[in-house]
Coordinates of C-alpha atoms in Angstrom, one line a residue:
M1 CA 26.0 -15.7 -2.4
R2 CA 28.5 -13.4 -3.6
A3 CA 29.0 -10.3 -1.9
I4 CA 29.7 -6.9 -4.9
I5 CA 33.3 -6.9 -2.9
A6 CA 33.9 -10.3 -4.0
R7 CA 34.1 -9.1 -7.8
R8 CA 36.5 -6.5 -6.9
G9 CA 38.5 -7.3 -4.0
L10 CA 42.1 -8.5 -3.8
R11 CA 43.3 -10.7 -6.6
G12 CA 42.8 -14.2 -5.4
A13 CA 41.3 -13.3 -2.2
S14 CA 38.6 -16.1 -1.5
L15 CA 35.6 -15.3 0.4
A16 CA 32.9 -16.6 2.4
A17 CA 29.5 -15.6 1.0
P18 CA 25.9 -16.4 2.2
G19 CA 25.0 -19.5 2.4
G20 CA 28.2 -21.1 3.1
R21 CA 29.2 -20.8 -0.9
R22 CA 32.9 -19.5 -1.7
C23 CA 33.5 -17.4 -4.4
V24 CA 37.1 -16.1 -5.3
A25 CA 37.3 -11.9 -5.6
A26 CA 38.5 -10.0 -9.5
P27 CA 41.2 -8.1 -8.9
L28 CA 41.3 -4.5 -9.2
A29 CA 41.4 -2.2 -12.4
P30 CA 45.0 -1.2 -12.0
A31 CA 44.5 2.1 -12.3
F32 CA 42.6 2.4 -9.4
T33 CA 44.6 0.0 -6.9
E34 CA 48.0 2.0 -7.7
Q35 CA 45.5 5.0 -6.7
L36 CA 44.5 3.2 -3.7
R37 CA 48.2 2.7 -2.7
G38 CA 49.5 6.2 -3.4
G39 CA 47.3 6.9 -1.9
F40 CA 48.0 4.5 0.7
E41 CA 51.5 5.8 0.8
K42 CA 51.2 9.6 0.3
A43 CA 49.0 9.4 4.3
S44 CA 51.0 6.8 6.2
A45 CA 54.2 7.2 8.2
G46 CA 56.6 5.0 7.6
G47 CA 54.6 2.5 5.6
K48 CA 52.0 2.8 8.3
L49 CA 48.6 4.8 8.6
S50 CA 46.7 5.9 11.6
Y51 CA 43.1 6.1 11.3
E52 CA 43.5 9.6 11.6
A53 CA 46.1 10.0 9.2
F54 CA 43.1 7.3 6.6
N55 CA 40.4 9.5 7.3
G56 CA 42.2 13.0 6.3
H57 CA 44.2 12.1 3.6
L58 CA 43.0 8.7 2.0
S59 CA 39.0 9.1 2.5
G60 CA 39.0 13.1 1.4
A61 CA 41.2 11.8 -2.4
L62 CA 38.8 8.8 -2.7
P63 CA 35.0 8.8 -3.4
A64 CA 34.5 7.0 0.1
V65 CA 30.4 6.5 0.7
S66 CA 29.4 7.8 3.3
V67 CA 27.2 5.1 4.6
H68 CA 30.0 2.6 4.9
G69 CA 31.5 5.1 7.6
D70 CA 30.8 2.9 10.5
K71 CA 32.2 -0.3 8.5
I72 CA 35.3 0.8 7.7
R73 CA 36.2 2.6 11.0
A74 CA 35.8 -0.8 12.3
A75 CA 37.7 -2.6 10.1
F76 CA 40.2 -0.4 10.1
D77 CA 40.2 -1.0 14.2
K78 CA 39.9 -4.9 13.0
S79 CA 43.1 -4.8 11.4
K80 CA 45.2 -2.3 13.0
D81 CA 48.4 -3.3 15.2
Q82 CA 49.0 -2.7 18.7
E83 CA 50.2 1.1 17.9
G84 CA 47.0 1.7 15.9
F85 CA 48.7 1.6 13.0
V86 CA 47.9 -0.4 9.5
D87 CA 50.1 -1.3 7.0
W88 CA 49.4 -2.0 3.2
P89 CA 48.5 -5.6 3.8
A90 CA 46.6 -4.9 6.2
F91 CA 44.6 -2.1 4.7
S92 CA 44.6 -3.6 1.4
S93 CA 42.8 -7.0 3.7
L94 CA 39.5 -4.6 5.0
A95 CA 38.1 -5.9 1.8
A96 CA 37.9 -9.8 3.1
M97 CA 37.4 -8.7 6.5
E98 CA 34.2 -6.9 5.6
P99 CA 32.8 -6.7 2.7
G100 CA 31.4 -3.3 0.7
I101 CA 34.4 -2.2 2.4
L102 CA 37.3 -1.3 -0.3
E103 CA 34.8 -1.3 -2.9
S104 CA 33.3 2.0 -1.2
F105 CA 36.5 3.3 -2.4
V106 CA 36.0 2.2 -5.7
P107 CA 34.9 5.1 -8.1
M108 CA 31.3 4.3 -9.7
E109 CA 31.7 4.9 -13.1
A110 CA 34.6 1.8 -12.5
R111 CA 31.6 -0.1 -10.6
A112 CA 28.6 -0.1 -11.9
Q113 CA 29.1 -0.8 -15.5
P114 CA 30.7 -4.2 -14.5
V115 CA 27.9 -4.8 -12.5
Y116 CA 25.3 -3.5 -15.0
D117 CA 27.2 -5.5 -17.7
E118 CA 26.8 -9.0 -15.3
L119 CA 23.0 -8.5 -14.3
K120 CA 22.9 -7.6 -18.1
A121 CA 23.8 -10.6 -19.2
T122 CA 21.9 -13.2 -16.5
F123 CA 18.6 -11.5 -18.0
D124 CA 20.4 -12.4 -21.8
S125 CA 20.6 -16.1 -20.6
G126 CA 16.5 -16.2 -20.1
K127 CA 17.3 -16.8 -16.2
T128 CA 14.4 -14.3 -14.9
K129 CA 11.9 -15.6 -17.4
P130 CA 10.3 -18.7 -15.9
L131 CA 7.6 -17.2 -13.0
E132 CA 8.6 -20.2 -10.4
W133 CA 12.4 -17.9 -10.8
R134 CA 9.9 -14.8 -10.0
K135 CA 7.9 -16.2 -7.4
Q136 CA 10.9 -17.7 -5.5
Q137 CA 12.4 -14.6 -5.7
L138 CA 9.9 -12.8 -3.9
R139 CA 9.4 -15.4 -1.4
A140 CA 12.8 -14.8 -0.6
L141 CA 11.9 -11.5 -0.1
Q142 CA 8.7 -12.5 2.3
R143 CA 11.4 -14.6 4.3
L144 CA 13.5 -11.3 4.6
Y145 CA 11.0 -9.4 6.3
V146 CA 9.8 -12.3 9.2
E147 CA 13.1 -13.3 9.6
N148 CA 14.6 -10.0 10.2
Q149 CA 11.9 -8.3 12.3
Q150 CA 14.8 -6.9 14.7
A151 CA 16.9 -6.2 13.3
L152 CA 14.7 -4.0 10.3
R153 CA 13.1 -2.3 13.7
E154 CA 17.1 -1.5 14.4
A155 CA 17.8 0.0 11.4
L156 CA 14.2 1.8 10.6
H157 CA 14.3 3.9 14.5
G158 CA 18.1 4.3 13.4
D159 CA 17.6 7.2 10.9
L160 CA 14.2 8.3 11.9
G161 CA 13.9 7.1 15.2
G162 CA 10.2 6.3 16.8
G163 CA 8.8 3.5 18.7
E164 CA 7.9 -0.4 17.2
W165 CA 4.6 0.5 15.7
R166 CA 6.9 2.2 12.9
S167 CA 8.9 -0.4 11.3
L168 CA 5.6 -2.6 11.7
I169 CA 4.2 -0.8 9.4
E170 CA 6.4 -1.5 7.1
N171 CA 5.1 -4.8 7.3
G172 CA 2.4 -4.4 4.7
A173 CA 5.0 -5.3 1.7
I174 CA 4.2 -8.9 3.2
D175 CA 0.9 -9.4 1.9
D176 CA 1.8 -7.6 -0.9
L177 CA 4.2 -10.5 -1.7
E178 CA 1.4 -12.8 -1.3
H179 CA -0.9 -11.1 -3.7
A180 CA 2.0 -10.7 -6.8
I181 CA 2.8 -14.2 -6.1
D182 CA -0.9 -15.4 -6.5
N183 CA -2.0 -12.9 -9.4
M184 CA 1.4 -13.1 -11.1
D185 CA 0.2 -16.4 -13.7
E186 CA -2.9 -14.2 -14.4
W187 CA -1.1 -10.9 -14.6
A188 CA 1.6 -12.7 -17.0
A189 CA -0.8 -14.7 -19.7
D190 CA -1.0 -13.6 -23.0
E191 CA -4.0 -12.2 -23.9
E192 CA -5.5 -12.6 -27.2
V193 CA -6.9 -9.7 -28.9
I194 CA -9.6 -9.7 -31.0
P195 CA -9.6 -7.1 -34.1
H196 CA -11.9 -4.4 -34.7
G197 CA -12.6 -3.3 -38.8
K198 CA -12.3 -5.5 -41.8
H199 CA -8.8 -4.6 -42.3
A200 CA -6.6 -6.2 -39.6
A201 CA -4.6 -9.1 -41.4
K202 CA -6.0 -12.7 -40.8
G203 CA -4.5 -14.7 -37.7
K204 CA -4.1 -15.0 -33.8
W205 CA -3.2 -11.5 -32.1
I206 CA -1.7 -12.4 -29.3
L207 CA -0.8 -9.3 -26.7
R208 CA 2.3 -10.0 -24.9
K209 CA 4.2 -9.2 -21.5
E210 CA 7.6 -9.3 -21.6
P211 CA 10.6 -8.5 -19.2
K212 CA 12.3 -5.3 -20.1
G213 CA 16.1 -5.9 -18.6
V214 CA 18.1 -3.9 -16.5
V215 CA 16.1 -1.8 -14.2
F216 CA 17.9 0.5 -11.8
L217 CA 15.4 1.6 -9.0
M218 CA 16.4 4.8 -6.8
G219 CA 14.6 4.1 -3.4
A220 CA 13.9 7.6 -0.7
W221 CA 14.3 7.6 3.0
N222 CA 11.2 8.4 4.4
Y223 CA 10.3 4.8 3.9
Q224 CA 13.3 3.2 3.5
L225 CA 11.7 -0.9 3.3
T226 CA 8.6 -0.3 1.7
L227 CA 9.9 2.3 -0.5
V228 CA 12.5 -0.3 -2.1
I229 CA 10.9 -3.7 -1.9
G230 CA 6.9 -2.2 -3.1
P231 CA 8.0 -1.3 -6.8
L232 CA 11.2 -4.5 -6.3
M233 CA 8.3 -6.7 -6.0
D234 CA 7.0 -5.7 -9.5
I235 CA 10.2 -5.3 -11.6
I236 CA 10.8 -8.9 -10.3
A237 CA 7.6 -10.3 -11.0
A238 CA 7.4 -9.5 -14.5
G239 CA 11.1 -10.9 -15.1
N240 CA 13.0 -8.0 -14.7
C241 CA 16.9 -8.1 -13.0
C242 CA 17.9 -4.4 -10.6
V243 CA 20.1 -3.0 -9.4
I244 CA 19.2 -0.9 -5.6
K245 CA 20.1 2.4 -4.2
P246 CA 19.0 3.1 -1.4
S247 CA 18.8 6.7 0.1
E248 CA 21.4 7.4 1.9
L249 CA 20.1 10.3 4.0
A250 CA 18.3 6.8 5.7
P251 CA 22.1 4.7 6.5
H252 CA 21.5 2.2 8.6
A253 CA 18.7 1.1 6.3
A254 CA 20.4 1.2 3.8
L255 CA 23.4 -0.7 4.7
M256 CA 20.6 -3.4 6.5
L257 CA 19.2 -3.5 3.0
E258 CA 22.6 -4.2 1.2
K259 CA 23.3 -6.4 3.7
L260 CA 20.1 -8.6 3.4
L261 CA 18.9 -7.7 -0.8
H262 CA 22.4 -9.4 -1.2
Q263 CA 21.2 -12.5 1.3
Y264 CA 18.4 -13.5 0.4
L265 CA 18.3 -12.2 -3.7
D266 CA 20.1 -14.3 -6.5
P267 CA 23.6 -12.1 -6.8
S268 CA 23.7 -12.7 -10.5
A269 CA 20.1 -10.9 -11.2
F270 CA 20.1 -8.3 -8.1
R271 CA 22.7 -6.1 -6.8
V272 CA 22.2 -3.5 -4.2
L273 CA 25.1 0.2 -4.6
Q274 CA 25.4 2.4 -2.3
G275 CA 26.2 6.3 -3.1
E276 CA 25.5 9.9 -3.0
I277 CA 25.3 12.2 -5.5
P278 CA 28.5 11.3 -7.7
E279 CA 27.4 8.1 -7.7
T280 CA 24.1 8.5 -8.2
T281 CA 24.7 10.4 -11.2
A282 CA 27.3 8.0 -12.8
L283 CA 24.6 5.4 -12.4
L284 CA 22.5 7.3 -14.1
Q285 CA 24.7 7.4 -17.4
L286 CA 23.9 3.6 -17.9
P287 CA 21.4 2.3 -20.6
W288 CA 18.7 1.2 -17.8
A289 CA 15.7 -0.5 -19.5
H290 CA 14.0 1.3 -17.0
I291 CA 14.3 3.7 -14.2
M292 CA 12.0 3.6 -11.0
Y293 CA 12.3 7.4 -8.4
T294 CA 10.8 8.2 -5.3
G295 CA 11.9 11.5 -4.0
S296 CA 11.7 15.2 -4.8
T297 CA 10.5 17.4 -8.2
A298 CA 13.8 18.8 -8.2
V299 CA 15.5 15.6 -8.3
G300 CA 12.9 13.9 -10.9
K301 CA 13.3 16.4 -13.3
I302 CA 17.5 15.2 -13.3
V303 CA 16.6 11.9 -13.6
M304 CA 14.6 12.3 -16.4
S305 CA 17.1 14.4 -18.2
A306 CA 19.9 11.9 -17.8
A307 CA 17.3 9.4 -19.1
A308 CA 16.8 11.3 -21.6
K309 CA 20.3 10.6 -22.6
N310 CA 19.4 7.0 -23.7
L311 CA 16.0 7.1 -24.0
V312 CA 15.6 5.4 -21.2
P313 CA 11.5 4.9 -19.7
C314 CA 11.0 6.4 -16.0
T315 CA 8.9 6.1 -13.7
L316 CA 8.5 9.1 -11.3
E317 CA 7.1 9.5 -8.2
L318 CA 7.5 12.6 -6.6
G319 CA 5.0 14.8 -4.0
G320 CA 4.0 18.2 -4.3
K321 CA 1.4 20.3 -2.2
S322 CA -1.8 17.9 -1.6
P323 CA -4.7 19.9 -0.6
V324 CA -7.4 18.8 1.4
F325 CA -11.3 20.4 1.2
V326 CA -13.4 20.1 3.3
D327 CA -16.9 21.9 3.2
K328 CA -19.6 22.8 5.2
T329 CA -21.7 19.5 5.7
A330 CA -18.8 18.0 7.0
D331 CA -18.8 15.9 9.8
L332 CA -15.7 18.3 11.1
A333 CA -14.7 15.9 14.4
L334 CA -14.3 13.4 11.8
A335 CA -12.5 15.3 8.8
A336 CA -9.9 17.0 12.2
E337 CA -9.3 12.7 13.3
R338 CA -8.4 11.2 10.2
I339 CA -6.6 14.3 8.7
L340 CA -4.6 14.2 11.5
V341 CA -3.7 10.6 11.8
A342 CA -2.9 11.6 8.2
K343 CA -0.7 14.1 8.7
M344 CA 0.9 12.6 12.1
T345 CA 2.4 9.4 10.7
N346 CA 6.1 9.7 10.3
C347 CA 6.3 13.2 11.2
G348 CA 4.7 14.1 7.8
Q349 CA 6.6 12.7 6.0
W350 CA 4.9 11.0 3.5
C351 CA 4.5 11.8 -0.2
V352 CA 0.7 11.7 -0.2
T353 CA 0.2 13.3 3.1
P354 CA -2.3 16.2 3.3
D355 CA -0.3 19.2 3.4
Y356 CA -2.8 21.9 3.7
I357 CA -6.5 22.5 4.4
L358 CA -8.5 24.4 2.3
V359 CA -12.2 24.9 4.6
E360 CA -15.8 26.9 4.2
K361 CA -15.1 30.2 6.2
D362 CA -18.4 29.1 7.8
V363 CA -16.8 26.4 9.7
E364 CA -13.6 27.5 9.4
Q365 CA -13.3 27.8 13.8
Q366 CA -14.9 24.8 14.2
L367 CA -12.6 22.7 11.9
V368 CA -10.1 24.3 14.0
D369 CA -11.3 24.4 17.7
E370 CA -11.6 20.5 16.7
L371 CA -8.1 20.0 15.3
V372 CA -6.6 21.7 18.3
K373 CA -7.9 19.4 20.5
F374 CA -7.8 15.7 18.6
A375 CA -4.0 17.4 18.6
S376 CA -3.7 17.6 22.2
K377 CA -5.5 14.9 23.3
R378 CA -3.7 12.5 20.9
L379 CA -0.2 14.0 20.7
G380 CA 0.3 16.4 24.1
S381 CA 3.0 18.9 24.7
P382 CA 5.7 19.4 22.6
Q383 CA 7.9 17.4 25.7
D384 CA 4.9 14.9 25.1
Q385 CA 5.9 14.0 21.8
R386 CA 9.5 14.5 21.9
G387 CA 9.0 10.6 24.0
D388 CA 11.0 9.0 25.6
G389 CA 12.9 6.2 23.1
S390 CA 11.1 3.6 24.2
K391 CA 8.9 1.5 22.5
Y392 CA 6.1 2.8 22.5
D393 CA 7.3 6.4 20.8
F394 CA 4.0 7.7 18.3
I395 CA 6.3 10.4 16.7
Q396 CA 9.3 10.2 14.9
R397 CA 12.6 12.8 14.1
I398 CA 13.0 14.6 11.0
V399 CA 15.7 12.7 9.0
N400 CA 18.6 15.6 9.1
S401 CA 19.1 18.5 11.2
R402 CA 18.8 20.5 7.5
N403 CA 15.3 19.7 6.9
A404 CA 14.4 20.2 10.5
G405 CA 15.9 24.1 10.0
R406 CA 13.8 24.2 6.9
L407 CA 11.1 23.4 8.7
K408 CA 11.4 26.1 11.5
E409 CA 11.7 28.5 9.4
Y410 CA 8.5 27.4 7.7
I411 CA 7.3 28.2 11.1
D412 CA 9.0 31.3 11.5
T413 CA 8.3 33.0 8.3
S414 CA 4.4 31.7 8.0
G415 CA 3.0 35.1 9.0
G416 CA -0.1 33.5 10.4
K417 CA -0.8 32.2 14.2
I418 CA 0.3 29.2 15.5
V419 CA -3.1 27.4 17.2
F420 CA -1.2 24.1 18.4
G421 CA 2.7 24.2 18.6
S422 CA 5.3 26.4 18.2
A423 CA 9.0 27.6 16.9
Q424 CA 10.2 28.5 20.0
D425 CA 10.2 24.2 20.5
C426 CA 11.9 23.3 17.9
D427 CA 15.5 21.6 17.9
V428 CA 16.8 21.8 14.3
E429 CA 20.6 20.0 16.0
G430 CA 18.4 17.5 17.5
K431 CA 15.9 16.6 14.4
F432 CA 12.4 17.6 16.8
I433 CA 10.3 19.4 15.3
P434 CA 6.3 20.0 17.1
F435 CA 3.3 19.3 15.5
T436 CA 2.7 23.0 14.4
I437 CA -0.8 24.2 13.2
I438 CA -1.1 27.7 11.6
S439 CA -4.0 29.7 10.7
N440 CA -4.2 31.7 8.0
P441 CA -0.3 31.4 7.1
D442 CA 0.7 34.3 4.7
R443 CA -0.9 33.1 0.2
S444 CA 3.0 34.4 -0.7
S445 CA 5.2 32.2 2.4
K446 CA 6.7 29.2 1.7
V447 CA 4.8 26.7 4.2
L448 CA 2.5 27.4 1.3
R449 CA 4.4 27.2 -1.9
E450 CA 6.6 24.1 -0.9
E451 CA 6.0 21.4 -0.1
I452 CA 6.5 20.7 3.5
F453 CA 6.7 17.1 4.5
G454 CA 7.3 17.5 7.8
P455 CA 4.3 17.9 11.1
I456 CA 3.2 21.4 9.4
L457 CA -0.6 21.8 8.7
P458 CA -1.6 25.2 7.4
V459 CA -5.9 26.1 7.5
L460 CA -6.7 28.2 5.5
G461 CA -10.7 29.6 5.2
V462 CA -12.4 30.0 1.9
D463 CA -15.4 31.6 1.1
S464 CA -16.9 29.2 -1.6
V465 CA -16.1 25.5 -2.9
D466 CA -14.9 27.6 -6.4
A467 CA -12.5 29.9 -4.7
A468 CA -11.3 26.3 -2.7
I469 CA -10.5 25.1 -6.1
G470 CA -9.0 28.4 -7.3
V471 CA -6.3 28.1 -4.7
A472 CA -5.6 24.4 -5.0
R473 CA -4.8 24.9 -8.7
D474 CA -2.8 28.2 -8.0
I475 CA -0.5 26.3 -5.6
D476 CA -0.2 23.0 -7.0
A477 CA -1.6 22.2 -10.4
T478 CA -1.0 18.7 -10.4
P479 CA -0.4 17.3 -6.6
L480 CA -0.1 13.8 -5.9
A481 CA -3.1 13.6 -4.3
L482 CA -6.2 15.2 -3.3
Y483 CA -9.5 15.1 -0.4
V484 CA -12.3 16.3 0.1
Y485 CA -14.2 15.8 3.0
T486 CA -17.8 16.1 2.5
R487 CA -21.6 14.8 3.0
D488 CA -23.3 16.0 -0.7
G489 CA -21.5 13.3 -2.9
A490 CA -21.7 16.0 -6.0
I491 CA -19.2 19.0 -4.1
A492 CA -16.8 15.8 -3.4
E493 CA -16.7 15.4 -8.0
K494 CA -17.2 18.4 -8.8
V495 CA -13.8 19.2 -7.0
M496 CA -11.5 15.9 -7.7
H497 CA -13.1 16.7 -11.9
S498 CA -12.1 20.5 -11.2
V499 CA -8.4 20.0 -9.4
T500 CA -5.9 17.1 -11.4
S501 CA -4.2 14.7 -9.0
G502 CA -2.5 11.4 -8.9
S503 CA -4.8 10.1 -6.4
A504 CA -7.8 11.0 -4.3
G505 CA -10.0 10.4 -1.1
V506 CA -13.1 11.6 0.1
N507 CA -13.4 11.5 3.8
T508 CA -10.1 9.8 4.1
C509 CA -7.0 10.9 4.0
N510 CA -3.7 8.8 2.4
E511 CA -5.7 5.2 2.1
Q512 CA -6.3 5.1 -0.9
S513 CA -2.5 4.6 -1.2
V514 CA -1.7 1.4 -0.4
N515 CA -4.0 -0.8 -1.9
A516 CA -2.0 -3.4 -4.0
D517 CA -4.8 -3.4 -6.7
C518 CA -5.1 0.1 -7.7
A519 CA -2.3 2.4 -9.0
F520 CA -0.4 4.6 -6.9
G521 CA 1.2 7.4 -8.5
G522 CA 2.2 10.8 -9.6
V523 CA 0.0 13.3 -12.9
G524 CA 2.0 16.7 -13.9
S525 CA 4.5 17.9 -11.8
S526 CA 3.9 15.1 -9.1
G527 CA 5.6 12.2 -11.1
F528 CA 3.8 9.5 -14.1
G529 CA 3.7 6.1 -13.9
A530 CA 2.6 3.8 -11.5
Y531 CA 3.1 0.4 -9.9
H532 CA 1.2 -1.6 -7.2
G533 CA -0.2 -5.0 -8.1
R534 CA -1.3 -5.6 -11.9
T535 CA 0.0 -1.7 -12.4
G536 CA 3.0 -2.3 -11.8
F537 CA 3.5 -6.6 -13.2
L538 CA 2.9 -3.7 -16.6
E539 CA 4.8 -0.6 -15.7
F540 CA 7.8 -2.9 -15.8
S541 CA 6.4 -4.9 -18.1
H542 CA 7.0 -4.3 -22.0
K543 CA 3.3 -4.4 -24.0
R544 CA 4.5 -7.0 -27.3
T545 CA 2.4 -7.2 -30.3
I546 CA 2.6 -11.2 -32.0
L547 CA 0.2 -12.1 -35.1
Y548 CA 0.4 -15.6 -36.0
R549 CA -0.9 -15.1 -39.8
T550 CA -2.7 -17.5 -41.5
A551 CA -2.2 -18.2 -45.4
E552 CA -5.9 -16.7 -46.3
G553 CA -6.3 -13.0 -47.8
H554 CA -3.8 -10.5 -47.5
L555 CA -3.4 -6.9 -46.3
F556 CA -3.9 -5.5 -49.5
P557 CA -5.5 -7.4 -51.9
K558 CA -3.8 -8.5 -55.3
A559 CA -5.9 -5.8 -57.9
M560 CA -4.0 -3.0 -55.5
W561 CA -0.7 -4.6 -56.3
P562 CA 1.3 -2.5 -58.7
E563 CA 2.4 -3.4 -61.9
A564 CA 6.5 -2.3 -63.0
N565 CA 5.5 0.2 -60.3
R566 CA 2.3 1.7 -61.3
V567 CA -0.8 1.5 -59.3
S568 CA -4.3 1.0 -61.4
D569 CA -6.9 3.3 -61.0
E570 CA -9.2 0.2 -60.1
A571 CA -6.8 -0.3 -56.9
I572 CA -7.1 3.7 -56.4
A573 CA -10.8 2.9 -56.4
T574 CA -10.7 0.1 -54.2
F575 CA -9.0 1.8 -51.6
K576 CA -11.4 4.9 -51.7
A577 CA -14.0 2.7 -51.8
A578 CA -12.5 0.4 -48.4
Y579 CA -12.1 3.7 -46.3
G580 CA -15.0 5.7 -47.6
V581 CA -13.4 8.9 -48.8
E582 CA -13.6 10.3 -52.4

């Protein structure tokens, strides 16, 4: 399999590819070669370059990608002489030594178009259309999981911490892949449509599901594997090619995905490109057949705006403030357990996780007591939550210090009563935020106005079901998820009827999002489009209507045909009679 750099490396460089095959690198664009050489000469002394000079001058002048930082340093160390310097031949050979290094300095505008063109040529050749080829790629993804468990665990731990269980919960894709393989024939089969009414043309009507083309998939950092492999399996099942850009906020997983996807999937149809905001902006300019994005609503708007310039359809899986309503008939101990397990998972960094609780005031204190009791038993003190770095740790870290600082600010400015946890135990630089329950924060506070996406759980008392509906609509009219805990089915239906959401759960949280047979997606500000299983297959397919016409009849009888561009009174009367109008 060709690594991407093999296509942009030094002229004539022969690189070993996964599987033992060889490939010859295409030359770099002349303009970039001169830019790279010029930067090297400017930063070097006497034709040689130290790593410090390289890092201070060359990497500052060119768009290096941060996820490659460790690889760049390691490759530099391999090629330096005894005095710690590299010359131009040694530096330029980094491409052959460590695929992806030199490429990371190529502006995305120069990288993206050739990759897109190659994948588009593959798609146009028809290679991805046979169902057996698609199944082969899905089986390769299964092997990727099964054969690389330890490497995947280390990558996930490197980004978010936590114990071994954290990586194990992302293995659900193995079963979902099997589900897609087993059902693809049925999903892809032509559907014969029986037309209604007397005006449909005679013949055989077919609805055919066809691949769209080259899809751009933008992964997320919170479930680094699931939120790439999940939509990718639907994209593959539908017969498309794909460029994948993992999140730069989870660099360990991003590099592991790049390595493994290039190793296991057909490189002529699937490619990983790394990048941050400038690189992503460049990628969004291309005329993709479809864009799949998982992330924040703010970035979703940027993605959609860029896609509109090329009329590219999008699937946006965003977020929002998913409410939980607990009424006075609910099993409060059960509600507390299920809400907290959902909220604790991945340290609250899950798009469908409960964001806040609305509880009837008659049982508000009882619910708070149950929440605190369960959290105390299952999570322990802030020191317990920090863990010992072993495989048994449950709590993860926040993705970065910026988000940890944001969460601490939510606690500091909530205006409510902290009944579990404390701001004093937050470690922003260490990316640790203890699980915190806040009773009745101010309605105008950030913790109730912005998506939390972390281990903070506000609890608000409300007078009635109607009051809860009003608060939920005011905070976020179209959240990604909605949860109701009640023993009264009429109450559950009333809340779900009154508050629109991407998905909903009664006496549960989060579980509705992990069924491969059911659609997963948002509505309104929480996104649009959906994937998983058959829904995902259809999302990334073009639904093409085909009519195989017979010789019998015509949509317009001959009596309606014009003569010398004049329509007769008989034709007009026939039309009126056919549609029952005067």
